[in-house]
C-alpha positions as YAML, in Angstrom:
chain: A
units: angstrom
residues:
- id: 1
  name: UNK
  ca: [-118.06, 119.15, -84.59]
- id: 2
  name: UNK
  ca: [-114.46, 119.70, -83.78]
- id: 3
  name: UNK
  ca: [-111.76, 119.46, -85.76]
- id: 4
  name: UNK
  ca: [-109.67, 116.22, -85.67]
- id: 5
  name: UNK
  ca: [-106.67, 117.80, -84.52]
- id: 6
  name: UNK
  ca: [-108.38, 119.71, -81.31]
- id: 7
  name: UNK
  ca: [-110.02, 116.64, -80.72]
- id: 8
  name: UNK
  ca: [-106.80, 115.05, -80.36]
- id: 9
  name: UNK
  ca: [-104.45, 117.69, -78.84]
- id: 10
  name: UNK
  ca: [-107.37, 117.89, -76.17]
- id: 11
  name: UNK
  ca: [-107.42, 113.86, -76.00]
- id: 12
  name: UNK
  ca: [-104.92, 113.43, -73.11]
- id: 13
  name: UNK
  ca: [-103.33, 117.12, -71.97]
- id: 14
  name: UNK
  ca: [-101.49, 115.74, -69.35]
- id: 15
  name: UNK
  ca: [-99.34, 113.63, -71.73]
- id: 16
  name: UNK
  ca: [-98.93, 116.46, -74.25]
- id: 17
  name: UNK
  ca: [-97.52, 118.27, -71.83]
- id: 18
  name: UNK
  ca: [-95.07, 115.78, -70.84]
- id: 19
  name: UNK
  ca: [-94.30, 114.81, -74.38]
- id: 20
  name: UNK
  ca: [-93.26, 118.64, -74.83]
- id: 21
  name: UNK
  ca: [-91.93, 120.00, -71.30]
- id: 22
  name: UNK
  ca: [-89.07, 117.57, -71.20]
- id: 23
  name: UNK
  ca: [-86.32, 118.58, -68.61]
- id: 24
  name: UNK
  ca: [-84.15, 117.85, -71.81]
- id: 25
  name: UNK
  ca: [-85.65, 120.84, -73.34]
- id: 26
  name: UNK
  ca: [-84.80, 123.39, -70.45]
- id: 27
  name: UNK
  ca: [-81.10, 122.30, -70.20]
- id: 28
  name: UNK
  ca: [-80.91, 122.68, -73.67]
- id: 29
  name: UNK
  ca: [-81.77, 125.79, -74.05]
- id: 30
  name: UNK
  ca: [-79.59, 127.25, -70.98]
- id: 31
  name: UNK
  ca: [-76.61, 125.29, -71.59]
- id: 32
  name: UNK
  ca: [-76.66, 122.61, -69.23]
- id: 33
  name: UNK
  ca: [-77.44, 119.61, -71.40]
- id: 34
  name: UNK
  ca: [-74.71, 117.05, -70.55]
- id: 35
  name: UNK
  ca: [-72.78, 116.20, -73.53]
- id: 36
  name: UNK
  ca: [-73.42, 112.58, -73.44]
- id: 37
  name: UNK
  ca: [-77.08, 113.27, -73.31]
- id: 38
  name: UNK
  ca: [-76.96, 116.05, -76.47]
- id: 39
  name: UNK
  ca: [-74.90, 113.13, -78.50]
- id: 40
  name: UNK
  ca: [-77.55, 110.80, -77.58]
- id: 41
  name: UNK
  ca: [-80.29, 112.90, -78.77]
- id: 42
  name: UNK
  ca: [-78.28, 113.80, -81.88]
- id: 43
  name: UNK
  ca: [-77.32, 110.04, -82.98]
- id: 44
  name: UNK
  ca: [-80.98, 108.95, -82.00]
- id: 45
  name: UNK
  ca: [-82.80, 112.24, -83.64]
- id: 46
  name: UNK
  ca: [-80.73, 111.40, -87.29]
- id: 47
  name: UNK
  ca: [-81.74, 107.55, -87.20]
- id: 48
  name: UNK
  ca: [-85.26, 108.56, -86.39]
- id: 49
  name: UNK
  ca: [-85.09, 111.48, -89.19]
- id: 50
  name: UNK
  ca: [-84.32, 107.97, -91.66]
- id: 51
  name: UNK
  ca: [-87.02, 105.63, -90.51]
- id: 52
  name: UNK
  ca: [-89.48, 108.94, -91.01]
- id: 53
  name: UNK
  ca: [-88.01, 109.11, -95.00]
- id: 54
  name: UNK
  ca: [-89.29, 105.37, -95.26]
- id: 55
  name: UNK
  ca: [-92.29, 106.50, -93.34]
- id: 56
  name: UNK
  ca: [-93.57, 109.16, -95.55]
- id: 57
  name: UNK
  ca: [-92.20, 107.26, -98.99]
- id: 58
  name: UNK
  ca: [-94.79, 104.41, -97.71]
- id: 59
  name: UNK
  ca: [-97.46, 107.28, -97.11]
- id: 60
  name: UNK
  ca: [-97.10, 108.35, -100.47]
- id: 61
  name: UNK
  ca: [-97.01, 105.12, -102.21]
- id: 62
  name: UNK
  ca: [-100.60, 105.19, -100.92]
- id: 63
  name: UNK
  ca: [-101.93, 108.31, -101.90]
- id: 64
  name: UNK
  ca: [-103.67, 107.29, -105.56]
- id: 65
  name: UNK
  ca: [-102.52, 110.58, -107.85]
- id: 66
  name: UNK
  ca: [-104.96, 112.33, -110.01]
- id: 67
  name: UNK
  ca: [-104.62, 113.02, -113.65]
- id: 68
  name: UNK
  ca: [-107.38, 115.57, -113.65]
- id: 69
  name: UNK
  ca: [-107.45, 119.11, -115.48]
- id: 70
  name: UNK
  ca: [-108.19, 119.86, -111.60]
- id: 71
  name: UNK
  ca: [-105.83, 117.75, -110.18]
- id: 72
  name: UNK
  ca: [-103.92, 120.08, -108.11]
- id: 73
  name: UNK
  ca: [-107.24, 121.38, -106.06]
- id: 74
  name: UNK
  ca: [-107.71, 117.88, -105.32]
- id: 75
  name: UNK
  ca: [-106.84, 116.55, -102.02]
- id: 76
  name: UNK
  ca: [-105.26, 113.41, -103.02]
- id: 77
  name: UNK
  ca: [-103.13, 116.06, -104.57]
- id: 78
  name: UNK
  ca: [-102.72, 118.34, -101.66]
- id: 79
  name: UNK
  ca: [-101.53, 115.46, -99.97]
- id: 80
  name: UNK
  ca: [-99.01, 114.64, -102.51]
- id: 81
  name: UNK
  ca: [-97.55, 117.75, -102.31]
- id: 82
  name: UNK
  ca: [-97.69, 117.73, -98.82]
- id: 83
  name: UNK
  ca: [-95.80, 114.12, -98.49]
- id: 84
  name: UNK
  ca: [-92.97, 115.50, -101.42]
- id: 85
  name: UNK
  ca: [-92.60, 118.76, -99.71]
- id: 86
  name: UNK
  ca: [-91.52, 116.40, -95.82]
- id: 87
  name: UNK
  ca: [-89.06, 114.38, -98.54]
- id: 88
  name: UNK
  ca: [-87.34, 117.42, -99.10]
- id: 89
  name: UNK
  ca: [-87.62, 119.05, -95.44]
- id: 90
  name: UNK
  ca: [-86.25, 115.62, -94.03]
- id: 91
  name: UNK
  ca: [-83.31, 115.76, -96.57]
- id: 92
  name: UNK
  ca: [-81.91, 119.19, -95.14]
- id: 93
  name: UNK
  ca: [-82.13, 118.26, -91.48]
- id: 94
  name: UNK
  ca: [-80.91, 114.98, -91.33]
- id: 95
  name: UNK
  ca: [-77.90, 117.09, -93.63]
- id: 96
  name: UNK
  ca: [-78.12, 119.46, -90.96]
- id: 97
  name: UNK
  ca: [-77.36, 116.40, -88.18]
- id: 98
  name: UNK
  ca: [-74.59, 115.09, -90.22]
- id: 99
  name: UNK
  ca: [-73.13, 118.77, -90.57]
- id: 100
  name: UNK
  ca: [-73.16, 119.81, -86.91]
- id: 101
  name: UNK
  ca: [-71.88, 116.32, -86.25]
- id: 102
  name: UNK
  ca: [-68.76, 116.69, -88.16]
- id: 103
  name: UNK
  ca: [-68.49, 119.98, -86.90]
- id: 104
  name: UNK
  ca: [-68.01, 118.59, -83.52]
- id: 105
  name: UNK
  ca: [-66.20, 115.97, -84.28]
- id: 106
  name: UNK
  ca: [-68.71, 113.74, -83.49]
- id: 107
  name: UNK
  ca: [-69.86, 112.12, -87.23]
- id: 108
  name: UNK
  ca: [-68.02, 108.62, -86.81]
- id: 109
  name: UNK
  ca: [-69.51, 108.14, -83.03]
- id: 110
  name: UNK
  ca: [-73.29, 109.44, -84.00]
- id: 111
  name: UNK
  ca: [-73.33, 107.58, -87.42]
- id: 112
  name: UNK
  ca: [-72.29, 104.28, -86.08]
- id: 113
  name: UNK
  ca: [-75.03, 104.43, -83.23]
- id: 114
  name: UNK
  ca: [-77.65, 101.85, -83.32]
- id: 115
  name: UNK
  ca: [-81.85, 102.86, -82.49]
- id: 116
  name: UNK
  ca: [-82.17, 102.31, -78.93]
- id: 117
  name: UNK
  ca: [-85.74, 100.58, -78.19]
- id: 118
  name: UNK
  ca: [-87.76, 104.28, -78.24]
- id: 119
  name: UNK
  ca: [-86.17, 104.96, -82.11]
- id: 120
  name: UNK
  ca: [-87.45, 101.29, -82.73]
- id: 121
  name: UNK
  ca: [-90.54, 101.86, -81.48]
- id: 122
  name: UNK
  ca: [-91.10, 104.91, -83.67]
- id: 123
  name: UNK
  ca: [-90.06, 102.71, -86.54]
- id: 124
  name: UNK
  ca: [-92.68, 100.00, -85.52]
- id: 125
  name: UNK
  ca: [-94.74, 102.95, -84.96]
- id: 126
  name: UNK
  ca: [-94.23, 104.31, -88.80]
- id: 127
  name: UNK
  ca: [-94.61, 100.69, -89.88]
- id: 128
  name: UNK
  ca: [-97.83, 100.48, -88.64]
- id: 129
  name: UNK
  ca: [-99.12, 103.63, -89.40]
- id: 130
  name: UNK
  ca: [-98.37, 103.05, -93.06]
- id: 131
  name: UNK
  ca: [-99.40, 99.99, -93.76]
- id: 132
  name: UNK
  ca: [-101.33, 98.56, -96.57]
- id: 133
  name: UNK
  ca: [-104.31, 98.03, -93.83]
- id: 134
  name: UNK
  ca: [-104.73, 101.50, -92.45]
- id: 135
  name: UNK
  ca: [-106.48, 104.52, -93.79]
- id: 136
  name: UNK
  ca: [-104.20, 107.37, -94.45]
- id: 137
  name: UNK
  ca: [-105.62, 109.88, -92.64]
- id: 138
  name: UNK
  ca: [-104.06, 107.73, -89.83]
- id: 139
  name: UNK
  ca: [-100.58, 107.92, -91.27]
- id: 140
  name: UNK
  ca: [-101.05, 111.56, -91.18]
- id: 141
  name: UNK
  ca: [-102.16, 111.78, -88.00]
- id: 142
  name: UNK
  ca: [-99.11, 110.54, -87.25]
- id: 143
  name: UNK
  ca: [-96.88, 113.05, -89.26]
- id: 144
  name: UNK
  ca: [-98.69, 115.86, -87.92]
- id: 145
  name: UNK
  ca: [-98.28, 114.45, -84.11]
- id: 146
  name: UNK
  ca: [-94.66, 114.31, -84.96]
- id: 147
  name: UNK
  ca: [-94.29, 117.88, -85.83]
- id: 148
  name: UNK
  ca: [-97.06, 119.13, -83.79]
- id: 149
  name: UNK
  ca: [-95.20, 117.84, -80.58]
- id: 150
  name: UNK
  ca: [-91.64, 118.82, -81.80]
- id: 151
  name: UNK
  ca: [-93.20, 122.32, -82.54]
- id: 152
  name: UNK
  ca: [-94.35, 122.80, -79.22]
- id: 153
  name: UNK
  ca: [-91.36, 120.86, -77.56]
- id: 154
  name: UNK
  ca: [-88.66, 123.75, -78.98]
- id: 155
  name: UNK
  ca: [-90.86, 126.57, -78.89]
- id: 156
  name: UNK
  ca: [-90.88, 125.51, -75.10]
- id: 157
  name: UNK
  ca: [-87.51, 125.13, -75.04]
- id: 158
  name: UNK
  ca: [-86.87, 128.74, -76.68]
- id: 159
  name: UNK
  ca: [-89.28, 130.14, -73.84]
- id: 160
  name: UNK
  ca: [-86.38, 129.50, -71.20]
- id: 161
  name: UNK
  ca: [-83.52, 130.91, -73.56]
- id: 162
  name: UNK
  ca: [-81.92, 134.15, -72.19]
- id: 163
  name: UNK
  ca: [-83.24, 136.67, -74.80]
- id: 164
  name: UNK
  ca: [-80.24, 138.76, -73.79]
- id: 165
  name: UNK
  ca: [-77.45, 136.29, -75.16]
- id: 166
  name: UNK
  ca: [-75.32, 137.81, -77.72]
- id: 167
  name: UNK
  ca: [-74.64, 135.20, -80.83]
- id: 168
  name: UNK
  ca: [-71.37, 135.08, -79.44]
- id: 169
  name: UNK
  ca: [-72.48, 133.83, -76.43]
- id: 170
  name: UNK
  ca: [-74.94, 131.11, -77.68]
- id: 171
  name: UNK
  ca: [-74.27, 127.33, -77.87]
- id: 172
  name: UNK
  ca: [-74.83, 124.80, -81.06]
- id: 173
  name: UNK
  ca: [-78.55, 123.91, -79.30]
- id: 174
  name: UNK
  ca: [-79.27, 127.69, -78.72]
- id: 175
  name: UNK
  ca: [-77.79, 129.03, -82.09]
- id: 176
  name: UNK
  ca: [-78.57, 125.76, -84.32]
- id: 177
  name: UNK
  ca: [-81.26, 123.33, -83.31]
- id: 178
  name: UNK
  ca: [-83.84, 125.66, -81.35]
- id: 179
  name: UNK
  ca: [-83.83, 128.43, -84.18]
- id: 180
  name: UNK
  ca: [-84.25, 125.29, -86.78]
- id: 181
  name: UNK
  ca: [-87.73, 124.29, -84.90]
- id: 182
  name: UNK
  ca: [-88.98, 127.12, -83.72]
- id: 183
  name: UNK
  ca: [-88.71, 129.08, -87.44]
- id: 184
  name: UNK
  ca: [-91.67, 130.66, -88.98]
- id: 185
  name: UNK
  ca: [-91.50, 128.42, -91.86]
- id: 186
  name: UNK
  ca: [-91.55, 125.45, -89.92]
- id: 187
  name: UNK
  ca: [-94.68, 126.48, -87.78]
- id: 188
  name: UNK
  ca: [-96.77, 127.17, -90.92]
- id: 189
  name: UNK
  ca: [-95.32, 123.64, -92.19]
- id: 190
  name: UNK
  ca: [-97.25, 121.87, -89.72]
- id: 191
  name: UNK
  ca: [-100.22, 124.30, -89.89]
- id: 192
  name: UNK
  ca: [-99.92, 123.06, -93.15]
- id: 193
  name: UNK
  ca: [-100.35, 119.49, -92.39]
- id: 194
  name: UNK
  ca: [-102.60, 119.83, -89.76]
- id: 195
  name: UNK
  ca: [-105.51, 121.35, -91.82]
- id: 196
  name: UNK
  ca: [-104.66, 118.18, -94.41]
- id: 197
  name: UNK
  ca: [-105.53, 116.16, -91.52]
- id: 198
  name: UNK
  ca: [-108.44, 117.74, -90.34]
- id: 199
  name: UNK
  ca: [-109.83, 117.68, -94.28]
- id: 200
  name: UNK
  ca: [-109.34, 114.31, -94.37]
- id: 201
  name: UNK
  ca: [-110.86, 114.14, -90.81]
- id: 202
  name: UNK
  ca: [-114.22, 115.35, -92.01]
- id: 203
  name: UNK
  ca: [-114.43, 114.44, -95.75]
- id: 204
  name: UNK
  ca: [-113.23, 110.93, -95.89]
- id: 205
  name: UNK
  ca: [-113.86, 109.77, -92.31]
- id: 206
  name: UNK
  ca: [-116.45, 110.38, -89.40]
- id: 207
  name: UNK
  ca: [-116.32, 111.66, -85.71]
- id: 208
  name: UNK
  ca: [-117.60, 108.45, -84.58]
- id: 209
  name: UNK
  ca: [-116.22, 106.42, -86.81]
- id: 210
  name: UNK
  ca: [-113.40, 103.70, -86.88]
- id: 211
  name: UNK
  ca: [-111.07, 106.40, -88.62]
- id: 212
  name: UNK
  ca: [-110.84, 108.51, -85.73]
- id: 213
  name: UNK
  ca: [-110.51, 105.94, -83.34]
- id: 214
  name: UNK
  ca: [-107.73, 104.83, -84.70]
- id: 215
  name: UNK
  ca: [-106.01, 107.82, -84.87]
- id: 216
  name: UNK
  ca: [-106.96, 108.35, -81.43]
- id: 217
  name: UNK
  ca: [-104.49, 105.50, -80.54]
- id: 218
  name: UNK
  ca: [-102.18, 106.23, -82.62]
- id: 219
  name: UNK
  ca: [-101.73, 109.83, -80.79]
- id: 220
  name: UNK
  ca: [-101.75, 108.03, -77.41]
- id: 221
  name: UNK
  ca: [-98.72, 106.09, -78.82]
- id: 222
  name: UNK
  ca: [-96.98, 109.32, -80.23]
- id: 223
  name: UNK
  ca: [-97.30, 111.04, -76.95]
- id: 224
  name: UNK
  ca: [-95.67, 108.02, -75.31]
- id: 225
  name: UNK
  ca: [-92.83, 108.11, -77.05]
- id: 226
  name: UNK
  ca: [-92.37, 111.94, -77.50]
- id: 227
  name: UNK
  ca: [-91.75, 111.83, -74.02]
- id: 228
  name: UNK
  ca: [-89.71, 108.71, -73.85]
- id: 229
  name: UNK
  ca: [-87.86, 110.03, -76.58]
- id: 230
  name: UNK
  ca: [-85.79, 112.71, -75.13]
- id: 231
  name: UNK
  ca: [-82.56, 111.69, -73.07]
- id: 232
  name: UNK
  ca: [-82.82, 111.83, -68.95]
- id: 233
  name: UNK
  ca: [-80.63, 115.07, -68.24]
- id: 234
  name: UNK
  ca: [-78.60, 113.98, -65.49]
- id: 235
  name: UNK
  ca: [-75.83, 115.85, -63.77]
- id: 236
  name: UNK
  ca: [-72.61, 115.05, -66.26]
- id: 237
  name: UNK
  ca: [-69.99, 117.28, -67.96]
- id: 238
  name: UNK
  ca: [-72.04, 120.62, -69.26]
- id: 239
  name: UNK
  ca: [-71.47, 121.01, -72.69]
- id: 240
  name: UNK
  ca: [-69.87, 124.57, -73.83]
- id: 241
  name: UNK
  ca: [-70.11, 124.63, -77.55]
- id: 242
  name: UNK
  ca: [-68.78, 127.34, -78.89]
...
């Protein structure tokens, strides 16, 4: 039987693909985004980066805690860690928004931005996904989508960096953001949550059962709006961080 996360990631290739080859991604990484576009992604990436604190706060208000001697080889436990461990990951990169924001000059314009329908979707999305009526391993699911995608999305984006650039030479999105997703640390975070999910996938729910249906859905929905989520690059002012 396969794992729940190669069953998924082999669900709908096509729209993986597109959730995680964005034409966003290439600009990015060879210093054509538009500037417009990069604050769009920045003010939308930091509201989404809040709804996903409520998100995994409701995900852990559902995990029941053990009070075991054994407690932490438990997977209610592992999960718990898990949850507290994206609580503290979240913290530093929406600090990490705010940061480059200011830097920029650019904290008053990207703080006062309002979600635009895809960043309420994902809220609706995390709603959903965390309510009292669905399983967890579908919340997770979710989480591990999330990273899974954005994993892939910057590691794509780092593929069409110029290996050659100096640090000099390298913009906020090459020097900052693709570094900051592409890290060791944050690859064997989501290896991390993926082989939670895929515990949970064959311990407390079946291959053919309702479980893994609905996490089925709920990655159809993720890949929808991975894609959706990144700004259309259009041909606008370059920007030329420094």
């Amino acid at each position: 039987m396969p794992s729940l996360t190669a069953h998924l990631l082999h669900l709908d290739e096509p729209a993986l693909k597109a959730a995680t080859q964005h034409p966003f991604l290439e600009a990015a990484a060879t210093r054509s985004l538009p500037v417009e576009q990069l604050k769009t992604w920045l003010a939308q990436d930091r509201l989404y980066a809040l709804a996903y604190t409520n998100f995994i706060g409701a995900l852990l208000a559902k995990v029941p805690i053990p009070t075991t001697s054994d407690r932490e080889s438990t997977l209610e436990w592992r999960a718990a860690d898990l949850l507290i461990d994206c609580l503290v990951n979240i913290r530093s990169e929406s600090k990490l928004f705010e940061e480059t924001a200011a830097a920029e000059g650019w904290l008053d314009e990207i703080c006062d931005a309002r979600p635009n329908r895809h960043t309420r979707a994902y809220q609706d999305l995390f709603a959903g996904a965390a309510a009292a009526q669905k399983p967890l391993i579908v919340g997770l699911s979710v989480l591990w989508a999330t990273e899974e995608c954005y994993l892939r999305a910057w590691k794509h984006a780092k593929s069409k960096m110029d290996s050659g650039l100096k640090v000099k030479e390298k913009d906020v999105m090459q020097r900052t953001f693709i570094p900051n997703w592409t890290s060791p640390e944050f690859e064997a975070f989501v290896r991390r949550i993926g082989a939670l999910v895929n515990r949970f996938g064959s311990e407390r729910a079946g291959e053919d059962g309702w479980e893994w249906e609905e996490c089925e859905t709920a990655w159809r929905q993720t890949m929808w709006l991975e894609k959706e989520f990144w700004p259309d690059v259009k041909a606008e002012k370059k920007v030329t961080f420094e």
